PDB file of N, CA and C in Angstrom:
ATOM      1  N   UNK A   1      20.244  15.375   2.006  1.00  0.00           N
ATOM      2  CA  UNK A   1      19.391  14.632   1.104  1.00  0.00           C
ATOM      3  C   UNK A   1      17.963  14.699   1.636  1.00  0.00           C
ATOM      4  N   UNK A   2      16.999  14.882   0.755  1.00  0.00           N
ATOM      5  CA  UNK A   2      15.601  14.998   1.170  1.00  0.00           C
ATOM      6  C   UNK A   2      15.063  13.639   1.602  1.00  0.00           C
ATOM      7  N   UNK A   3      13.998  13.626   2.436  1.00  0.00           N
ATOM      8  CA  UNK A   3      13.400  12.350   2.843  1.00  0.00           C
ATOM      9  C   UNK A   3      12.933  11.516   1.661  1.00  0.00           C
ATOM     10  N   UNK A   4      12.393  12.160   0.631  1.00  0.00           N
ATOM     11  CA  UNK A   4      11.906  11.423  -0.534  1.00  0.00           C
ATOM     12  C   UNK A   4      13.071  10.789  -1.271  1.00  0.00           C
ATOM     13  N   UNK A   5      14.183  11.522  -1.402  1.00  0.00           N
ATOM     14  CA  UNK A   5      15.349  10.980  -2.087  1.00  0.00           C
ATOM     15  C   UNK A   5      15.925   9.780  -1.340  1.00  0.00           C
ATOM     16  N   UNK A   6      15.741   9.738  -0.013  1.00  0.00           N
ATOM     17  CA  UNK A   6      16.219   8.609   0.784  1.00  0.00           C
ATOM     18  C   UNK A   6      15.248   7.444   0.751  1.00  0.00           C
ATOM     19  N   UNK A   7      14.111   7.620   0.104  1.00  0.00           N
ATOM     20  CA  UNK A   7      13.136   6.547   0.011  1.00  0.00           C
ATOM     21  C   UNK A   7      12.136   6.519   1.153  1.00  0.00           C
ATOM     22  N   UNK A   8      12.116   7.558   1.991  1.00  0.00           N
ATOM     23  CA  UNK A   8      11.150   7.599   3.076  1.00  0.00           C
ATOM     24  C   UNK A   8       9.781   7.954   2.506  1.00  0.00           C
ATOM     25  N   UNK A   9       8.732   7.332   3.032  1.00  0.00           N
ATOM     26  CA  UNK A   9       7.404   7.614   2.483  1.00  0.00           C
ATOM     27  C   UNK A   9       6.957   9.039   2.762  1.00  0.00           C
ATOM     28  N   UNK A  10       6.282   9.616   1.810  1.00  0.00           N
ATOM     29  CA  UNK A  10       5.700  10.939   1.964  1.00  0.00           C
ATOM     30  C   UNK A  10       4.209  10.846   1.727  1.00  0.00           C
ATOM     31  N   UNK A  11       3.538  11.931   1.899  1.00  0.00           N
ATOM     32  CA  UNK A  11       2.096  11.963   1.682  1.00  0.00           C
ATOM     33  C   UNK A  11       1.828  12.362   0.231  1.00  0.00           C
ATOM     34  N   UNK A  12       0.801  11.772  -0.338  1.00  0.00           N
ATOM     35  CA  UNK A  12       0.420  12.092  -1.714  1.00  0.00           C
ATOM     36  C   UNK A  12      -0.724  13.088  -1.670  1.00  0.00           C
ATOM     37  N   UNK A  13      -0.518  14.257  -2.267  1.00  0.00           N
ATOM     38  CA  UNK A  13      -1.555  15.259  -2.381  1.00  0.00           C
ATOM     39  C   UNK A  13      -2.251  15.128  -3.725  1.00  0.00           C
ATOM     40  N   UNK A  14      -3.366  15.819  -3.878  1.00  0.00           N
ATOM     41  CA  UNK A  14      -4.067  15.753  -5.162  1.00  0.00           C
ATOM     42  C   UNK A  14      -4.908  17.006  -5.384  1.00  0.00           C
ATOM     43  N   UNK A  15      -5.323  17.142  -6.634  1.00  0.00           N
ATOM     44  CA  UNK A  15      -6.171  18.262  -7.049  1.00  0.00           C
ATOM     45  C   UNK A  15      -7.537  17.756  -7.530  1.00  0.00           C
ATOM     46  N   UNK A  16      -7.976  16.626  -7.004  1.00  0.00           N
ATOM     47  CA  UNK A  16      -9.213  16.003  -7.492  1.00  0.00           C
ATOM     48  C   UNK A  16     -10.415  16.924  -7.305  1.00  0.00           C
ATOM     49  N   UNK A  17     -10.588  17.463  -6.113  1.00  0.00           N
ATOM     50  CA  UNK A  17     -11.757  18.308  -5.857  1.00  0.00           C
ATOM     51  C   UNK A  17     -11.784  19.504  -6.815  1.00  0.00           C
ATOM     52  N   UNK A  18     -10.639  20.161  -6.978  1.00  0.00           N
ATOM     53  CA  UNK A  18     -10.538  21.310  -7.891  1.00  0.00           C
ATOM     54  C   UNK A  18     -10.899  20.893  -9.321  1.00  0.00           C
ATOM     55  N   UNK A  19     -10.376  19.755  -9.753  1.00  0.00           N
ATOM     56  CA  UNK A  19     -10.646  19.295 -11.115  1.00  0.00           C
ATOM     57  C   UNK A  19     -12.110  18.903 -11.300  1.00  0.00           C
ATOM     58  N   UNK A  20     -12.723  18.321 -10.272  1.00  0.00           N
ATOM     59  CA  UNK A  20     -14.150  17.994 -10.374  1.00  0.00           C
ATOM     60  C   UNK A  20     -14.970  19.252 -10.626  1.00  0.00           C
ATOM     61  N   UNK A  21     -14.649  20.316  -9.891  1.00  0.00           N
ATOM     62  CA  UNK A  21     -15.419  21.553 -10.043  1.00  0.00           C
ATOM     63  C   UNK A  21     -15.136  22.236 -11.378  1.00  0.00           C
ATOM     64  N   UNK A  22     -13.945  22.046 -11.921  1.00  0.00           N
ATOM     65  CA  UNK A  22     -13.629  22.583 -13.245  1.00  0.00           C
ATOM     66  C   UNK A  22     -14.330  21.801 -14.354  1.00  0.00           C
ATOM     67  N   UNK A  23     -14.772  20.602 -14.052  1.00  0.00           N
ATOM     68  CA  UNK A  23     -15.468  19.754 -15.025  1.00  0.00           C
ATOM     69  C   UNK A  23     -16.961  19.734 -14.710  1.00  0.00           C
ATOM     70  N   UNK A  24     -17.583  20.888 -14.870  1.00  0.00           N
ATOM     71  CA  UNK A  24     -19.034  21.048 -14.678  1.00  0.00           C
ATOM     72  C   UNK A  24     -19.505  20.578 -13.303  1.00  0.00           C
ATOM     73  N   UNK A  25     -18.684  20.844 -12.297  1.00  0.00           N
ATOM     74  CA  UNK A  25     -19.018  20.477 -10.915  1.00  0.00           C
ATOM     75  C   UNK A  25     -19.391  19.002 -10.806  1.00  0.00           C
ATOM     76  N   UNK A  26     -18.545  18.164 -11.409  1.00  0.00           N
ATOM     77  CA  UNK A  26     -18.731  16.713 -11.358  1.00  0.00           C
ATOM     78  C   UNK A  26     -18.872  16.267  -9.898  1.00  0.00           C
ATOM     79  N   UNK A  27     -19.817  15.403  -9.646  1.00  0.00           N
ATOM     80  CA  UNK A  27     -20.013  14.910  -8.279  1.00  0.00           C
ATOM     81  C   UNK A  27     -18.991  13.822  -7.953  1.00  0.00           C
ATOM     82  N   UNK A  28     -18.826  13.583  -6.671  1.00  0.00           N
ATOM     83  CA  UNK A  28     -17.966  12.487  -6.242  1.00  0.00           C
ATOM     84  C   UNK A  28     -18.501  11.168  -6.773  1.00  0.00           C
ATOM     85  N   UNK A  29     -19.807  11.010  -6.762  1.00  0.00           N
ATOM     86  CA  UNK A  29     -20.430   9.776  -7.266  1.00  0.00           C
ATOM     87  C   UNK A  29     -20.154   9.590  -8.754  1.00  0.00           C
ATOM     88  N   UNK A  30     -20.245  10.657  -9.540  1.00  0.00           N
ATOM     89  CA  UNK A  30     -19.980  10.555 -10.981  1.00  0.00           C
ATOM     90  C   UNK A  30     -18.530  10.162 -11.240  1.00  0.00           C
ATOM     91  N   UNK A  31     -17.596  10.739 -10.501  1.00  0.00           N
ATOM     92  CA  UNK A  31     -16.191  10.368 -10.656  1.00  0.00           C
ATOM     93  C   UNK A  31     -15.998   8.911 -10.257  1.00  0.00           C
ATOM     94  N   UNK A  32     -16.590   8.524  -9.136  1.00  0.00           N
ATOM     95  CA  UNK A  32     -16.472   7.139  -8.668  1.00  0.00           C
ATOM     96  C   UNK A  32     -16.950   6.156  -9.733  1.00  0.00           C
ATOM     97  N   UNK A  33     -18.110   6.428 -10.323  1.00  0.00           N
ATOM     98  CA  UNK A  33     -18.649   5.545 -11.350  1.00  0.00           C
ATOM     99  C   UNK A  33     -17.759   5.527 -12.587  1.00  0.00           C
ATOM    100  N   UNK A  34     -17.200   6.673 -12.939  1.00  0.00           N
ATOM    101  CA  UNK A  34     -16.357   6.770 -14.138  1.00  0.00           C
ATOM    102  C   UNK A  34     -15.083   5.933 -14.024  1.00  0.00           C
ATOM    103  N   UNK A  35     -14.562   5.789 -12.805  1.00  0.00           N
ATOM    104  CA  UNK A  35     -13.293   5.058 -12.631  1.00  0.00           C
ATOM    105  C   UNK A  35     -13.464   3.715 -11.933  1.00  0.00           C
ATOM    106  N   UNK A  36     -14.706   3.374 -11.561  1.00  0.00           N
ATOM    107  CA  UNK A  36     -14.960   2.065 -10.989  1.00  0.00           C
ATOM    108  C   UNK A  36     -14.596   1.901  -9.521  1.00  0.00           C
ATOM    109  N   UNK A  37     -14.820   2.950  -8.728  1.00  0.00           N
ATOM    110  CA  UNK A  37     -14.576   2.890  -7.287  1.00  0.00           C
ATOM    111  C   UNK A  37     -15.822   3.383  -6.558  1.00  0.00           C
ATOM    112  N   UNK A  38     -15.786   3.388  -5.242  1.00  0.00           N
ATOM    113  CA  UNK A  38     -16.917   3.885  -4.467  1.00  0.00           C
ATOM    114  C   UNK A  38     -16.766   5.379  -4.193  1.00  0.00           C
ATOM    115  N   UNK A  39     -17.877   6.008  -3.883  1.00  0.00           N
ATOM    116  CA  UNK A  39     -17.848   7.422  -3.493  1.00  0.00           C
ATOM    117  C   UNK A  39     -16.993   7.602  -2.239  1.00  0.00           C
ATOM    118  N   UNK A  40     -17.027   6.624  -1.336  1.00  0.00           N
ATOM    119  CA  UNK A  40     -16.221   6.699  -0.111  1.00  0.00           C
ATOM    120  C   UNK A  40     -14.725   6.733  -0.432  1.00  0.00           C
ATOM    121  N   UNK A  41     -14.327   6.036  -1.489  1.00  0.00           N
ATOM    122  CA  UNK A  41     -12.917   6.073  -1.900  1.00  0.00           C
ATOM    123  C   UNK A  41     -12.557   7.448  -2.435  1.00  0.00           C
ATOM    124  N   UNK A  42     -13.456   8.060  -3.194  1.00  0.00           N
ATOM    125  CA  UNK A  42     -13.216   9.424  -3.683  1.00  0.00           C
ATOM    126  C   UNK A  42     -13.065  10.377  -2.492  1.00  0.00           C
ATOM    127  N   UNK A  43     -13.930  10.230  -1.489  1.00  0.00           N
ATOM    128  CA  UNK A  43     -13.849  11.069  -0.293  1.00  0.00           C
ATOM    129  C   UNK A  43     -12.490  10.893   0.381  1.00  0.00           C
ATOM    130  N   UNK A  44     -12.041   9.650   0.527  1.00  0.00           N
ATOM    131  CA  UNK A  44     -10.744   9.378   1.165  1.00  0.00           C
ATOM    132  C   UNK A  44      -9.592   9.951   0.340  1.00  0.00           C
ATOM    133  N   UNK A  45      -9.688   9.848  -0.980  1.00  0.00           N
ATOM    134  CA  UNK A  45      -8.649  10.422  -1.848  1.00  0.00           C
ATOM    135  C   UNK A  45      -8.585  11.939  -1.675  1.00  0.00           C
ATOM    136  N   UNK A  46      -9.744  12.592  -1.754  1.00  0.00           N
ATOM    137  CA  UNK A  46      -9.770  14.055  -1.633  1.00  0.00           C
ATOM    138  C   UNK A  46      -9.256  14.525  -0.277  1.00  0.00           C
ATOM    139  N   UNK A  47      -9.488  13.742   0.767  1.00  0.00           N
ATOM    140  CA  UNK A  47      -9.029  14.101   2.111  1.00  0.00           C
ATOM    141  C   UNK A  47      -7.572  13.693   2.329  1.00  0.00           C
ATOM    142  N   UNK A  48      -6.974  13.091   1.314  1.00  0.00           N
ATOM    143  CA  UNK A  48      -5.576  12.635   1.362  1.00  0.00           C
ATOM    144  C   UNK A  48      -5.348  11.604   2.466  1.00  0.00           C
ATOM    145  N   UNK A  49      -6.375  10.799   2.710  1.00  0.00           N
ATOM    146  CA  UNK A  49      -6.256   9.689   3.657  1.00  0.00           C
ATOM    147  C   UNK A  49      -5.909   8.392   2.933  1.00  0.00           C
ATOM    148  N   UNK A  50      -5.865   8.442   1.618  1.00  0.00           N
ATOM    149  CA  UNK A  50      -5.642   7.257   0.805  1.00  0.00           C
ATOM    150  C   UNK A  50      -4.826   7.648  -0.415  1.00  0.00           C
ATOM    151  N   UNK A  51      -3.748   6.905  -0.687  1.00  0.00           N
ATOM    152  CA  UNK A  51      -2.939   7.117  -1.890  1.00  0.00           C
ATOM    153  C   UNK A  51      -3.364   6.057  -2.912  1.00  0.00           C
ATOM    154  N   UNK A  52      -3.735   6.467  -4.109  1.00  0.00           N
ATOM    155  CA  UNK A  52      -4.239   5.509  -5.084  1.00  0.00           C
ATOM    156  C   UNK A  52      -3.138   4.634  -5.670  1.00  0.00           C
ATOM    157  N   UNK A  53      -3.543   3.489  -6.195  1.00  0.00           N
ATOM    158  CA  UNK A  53      -2.615   2.672  -6.981  1.00  0.00           C
ATOM    159  C   UNK A  53      -2.271   3.454  -8.247  1.00  0.00           C
ATOM    160  N   UNK A  54      -1.223   3.053  -8.919  1.00  0.00           N
ATOM    161  CA  UNK A  54      -0.861   3.720 -10.166  1.00  0.00           C
ATOM    162  C   UNK A  54      -1.994   3.592 -11.182  1.00  0.00           C
ATOM    163  N   UNK A  55      -2.598   2.419 -11.259  1.00  0.00           N
ATOM    164  CA  UNK A  55      -3.702   2.213 -12.196  1.00  0.00           C
ATOM    165  C   UNK A  55      -4.854   3.167 -11.910  1.00  0.00           C
ATOM    166  N   UNK A  56      -5.241   3.289 -10.645  1.00  0.00           N
ATOM    167  CA  UNK A  56      -6.338   4.190 -10.296  1.00  0.00           C
ATOM    168  C   UNK A  56      -5.954   5.640 -10.572  1.00  0.00           C
ATOM    169  N   UNK A  57      -4.740   6.020 -10.244  1.00  0.00           N
ATOM    170  CA  UNK A  57      -4.285   7.393 -10.522  1.00  0.00           C
ATOM    171  C   UNK A  57      -4.380   7.695 -12.017  1.00  0.00           C
ATOM    172  N   UNK A  58      -4.009   6.729 -12.845  1.00  0.00           N
ATOM    173  CA  UNK A  58      -4.075   6.921 -14.292  1.00  0.00           C
ATOM    174  C   UNK A  58      -5.523   7.033 -14.769  1.00  0.00           C
ATOM    175  N   UNK A  59      -6.420   6.220 -14.208  1.00  0.00           N
ATOM    176  CA  UNK A  59      -7.833   6.293 -14.596  1.00  0.00           C
ATOM    177  C   UNK A  59      -8.438   7.643 -14.204  1.00  0.00           C
ATOM    178  N   UNK A  60      -8.098   8.129 -13.018  1.00  0.00           N
ATOM    179  CA  UNK A  60      -8.616   9.429 -12.587  1.00  0.00           C
ATOM    180  C   UNK A  60      -8.082  10.536 -13.491  1.00  0.00           C
ATOM    181  N   UNK A  61      -6.792  10.502 -13.778  1.00  0.00           N
ATOM    182  CA  UNK A  61      -6.201  11.506 -14.671  1.00  0.00           C
ATOM    183  C   UNK A  61      -6.875  11.477 -16.046  1.00  0.00           C
ATOM    184  N   UNK A  62      -7.163  10.281 -16.544  1.00  0.00           N
ATOM    185  CA  UNK A  62      -7.819  10.147 -17.851  1.00  0.00           C
ATOM    186  C   UNK A  62      -9.197  10.802 -17.862  1.00  0.00           C
ATOM    187  N   UNK A  63      -9.959  10.653 -16.784  1.00  0.00           N
ATOM    188  CA  UNK A  63     -11.291  11.261 -16.709  1.00  0.00           C
ATOM    189  C   UNK A  63     -11.198  12.770 -16.916  1.00  0.00           C
ATOM    190  N   UNK A  64     -10.152  13.383 -16.362  1.00  0.00           N
ATOM    191  CA  UNK A  64      -9.991  14.831 -16.467  1.00  0.00           C
ATOM    192  C   UNK A  64      -9.155  15.258 -17.668  1.00  0.00           C
ATOM    193  N   UNK A  65      -8.672  14.289 -18.450  1.00  0.00           N
ATOM    194  CA  UNK A  65      -7.844  14.619 -19.609  1.00  0.00           C
ATOM    195  C   UNK A  65      -6.513  15.229 -19.204  1.00  0.00           C
ATOM    196  N   UNK A  66      -5.983  14.787 -18.079  1.00  0.00           N
ATOM    197  CA  UNK A  66      -4.732  15.340 -17.539  1.00  0.00           C
ATOM    198  C   UNK A  66      -3.698  14.238 -17.372  1.00  0.00           C
ATOM    199  N   UNK A  67      -2.467  14.663 -17.143  1.00  0.00           N
ATOM    200  CA  UNK A  67      -1.389  13.729 -16.790  1.00  0.00           C
ATOM    201  C   UNK A  67      -1.505  13.408 -15.304  1.00  0.00           C
ATOM    202  N   UNK A  68      -0.998  12.254 -14.913  1.00  0.00           N
ATOM    203  CA  UNK A  68      -1.057  11.849 -13.507  1.00  0.00           C
ATOM    204  C   UNK A  68      -0.421  12.908 -12.615  1.00  0.00           C
ATOM    205  N   UNK A  69       0.707  13.471 -13.044  1.00  0.00           N
ATOM    206  CA  UNK A  69       1.382  14.459 -12.192  1.00  0.00           C
ATOM    207  C   UNK A  69       0.698  15.825 -12.203  1.00  0.00           C
ATOM    208  N   UNK A  70      -0.333  15.996 -13.021  1.00  0.00           N
ATOM    209  CA  UNK A  70      -1.167  17.195 -12.935  1.00  0.00           C
ATOM    210  C   UNK A  70      -2.250  17.025 -11.867  1.00  0.00           C
ATOM    211  N   UNK A  71      -2.551  15.773 -11.531  1.00  0.00           N
ATOM    212  CA  UNK A  71      -3.600  15.472 -10.558  1.00  0.00           C
ATOM    213  C   UNK A  71      -3.005  15.163  -9.178  1.00  0.00           C
ATOM    214  N   UNK A  72      -1.916  14.414  -9.157  1.00  0.00           N
ATOM    215  CA  UNK A  72      -1.298  13.971  -7.896  1.00  0.00           C
ATOM    216  C   UNK A  72       0.101  14.549  -7.749  1.00  0.00           C
ATOM    217  N   UNK A  73       0.499  14.802  -6.506  1.00  0.00           N
ATOM    218  CA  UNK A  73       1.824  15.351  -6.228  1.00  0.00           C
ATOM    219  C   UNK A  73       2.278  14.885  -4.849  1.00  0.00           C
ATOM    220  N   UNK A  74       3.583  14.993  -4.603  1.00  0.00           N
ATOM    221  CA  UNK A  74       4.152  14.605  -3.307  1.00  0.00           C
ATOM    222  C   UNK A  74       4.125  15.784  -2.356  1.00  0.00           C
ATOM    223  N   UNK A  75       3.942  15.491  -1.071  1.00  0.00           N
ATOM    224  CA  UNK A  75       4.004  16.517  -0.027  1.00  0.00           C
ATOM    225  C   UNK A  75       5.216  16.244   0.851  1.00  0.00           C
ATOM    226  N   UNK A  76       5.858  17.302   1.297  1.00  0.00           N
ATOM    227  CA  UNK A  76       6.972  17.178   2.222  1.00  0.00           C
ATOM    228  C   UNK A  76       6.477  17.006   3.646  1.00  0.00           C
ATOM    229  N   UNK A  77       7.409  16.885   4.564  1.00  0.00           N
ATOM    230  CA  UNK A  77       7.077  16.704   5.979  1.00  0.00           C
ATOM    231  C   UNK A  77       6.249  17.862   6.520  1.00  0.00           C
ATOM    232  N   UNK A  78       6.441  19.056   5.941  1.00  0.00           N
ATOM    233  CA  UNK A  78       5.692  20.227   6.405  1.00  0.00           C
ATOM    234  C   UNK A  78       4.319  20.356   5.725  1.00  0.00           C
ATOM    235  N   UNK A  79       4.003  19.411   4.840  1.00  0.00           N
ATOM    236  CA  UNK A  79       2.719  19.431   4.154  1.00  0.00           C
ATOM    237  C   UNK A  79       2.712  20.195   2.847  1.00  0.00           C
ATOM    238  N   UNK A  80       3.790  20.913   2.560  1.00  0.00           N
ATOM    239  CA  UNK A  80       3.863  21.694   1.324  1.00  0.00           C
ATOM    240  C   UNK A  80       4.164  20.780   0.129  1.00  0.00           C
ATOM    241  N   UNK A  81       3.606  21.100  -1.042  1.00  0.00           N
ATOM    242  CA  UNK A  81       3.907  20.300  -2.235  1.00  0.00           C
ATOM    243  C   UNK A  81       5.400  20.329  -2.547  1.00  0.00           C
ATOM    244  N   UNK A  82       5.933  19.183  -2.931  1.00  0.00           N
ATOM    245  CA  UNK A  82       7.332  19.093  -3.329  1.00  0.00           C
ATOM    246  C   UNK A  82       7.427  19.233  -4.843  1.00  0.00           C
ATOM    247  N   UNK A  83       8.505  19.840  -5.327  1.00  0.00           N
ATOM    248  CA  UNK A  83       8.673  19.942  -6.776  1.00  0.00           C
ATOM    249  C   UNK A  83       8.967  18.565  -7.369  1.00  0.00           C
ATOM    250  N   UNK A  84       8.642  18.372  -8.650  1.00  0.00           N
ATOM    251  CA  UNK A  84       8.950  17.092  -9.296  1.00  0.00           C
ATOM    252  C   UNK A  84      10.456  16.829  -9.267  1.00  0.00           C
ATOM    253  N   UNK A  85      10.824  15.571  -9.210  1.00  0.00           N
ATOM    254  CA  UNK A  85      12.236  15.187  -9.261  1.00  0.00           C
ATOM    255  C   UNK A  85      12.661  15.240 -10.709  1.00  0.00           C
ATOM    256  N   UNK A  86      13.739  15.942 -11.000  1.00  0.00           N
ATOM    257  CA  UNK A  86      14.254  16.033 -12.368  1.00  0.00           C
ATOM    258  C   UNK A  86      15.122  14.825 -12.621  1.00  0.00           C
ATOM    259  N   UNK A  87      14.611  13.892 -13.437  1.00  0.00           N
ATOM    260  CA  UNK A  87      15.340  12.672 -13.724  1.00  0.00           C
ATOM    261  C   UNK A  87      16.364  12.858 -14.832  1.00  0.00           C
ATOM    262  N   UNK A  88      16.269  13.974 -15.538  1.00  0.00           N
ATOM    263  CA  UNK A  88      17.161  14.209 -16.660  1.00  0.00           C
ATOM    264  C   UNK A  88      16.702  13.521 -17.937  1.00  0.00           C
ATOM    265  N   UNK A  89      15.632  12.748 -17.867  1.00  0.00           N
ATOM    266  CA  UNK A  89      15.104  12.052 -19.021  1.00  0.00           C
ATOM    267  C   UNK A  89      14.168  12.969 -19.780  1.00  0.00           C
ATOM    268  N   UNK A  90      14.382  13.087 -21.066  1.00  0.00           N
ATOM    269  CA  UNK A  90      13.532  13.931 -21.909  1.00  0.00           C
ATOM    270  C   UNK A  90      12.462  13.079 -22.558  1.00  0.00           C
ATOM    271  N   UNK A  91      11.260  13.649 -22.677  1.00  0.00           N
ATOM    272  CA  UNK A  91      10.154  12.908 -23.315  1.00  0.00           C
ATOM    273  C   UNK A  91      10.318  12.901 -24.802  1.00  0.00           C
TER     274      UNK A  91
END
């Protein structure tokens, strides 16, 4: 059984920096203002030193017109992105 399946905490990765540059090279300050956080929080998110609340993750995804799981993902113990868990639930 994987560590995530056992409920052990993993690291949350993200594509924020990539998405900022895809959106007319949006600055960290512009993203911060758009979602109501500080530039320092954006820096911590991009460096993966901080995992956002669900609300903040949703606000960031909304700025880029993406789904939360397009912006944030789980990392395994080796640092590699983990595939989404298939819940069997259809949208």
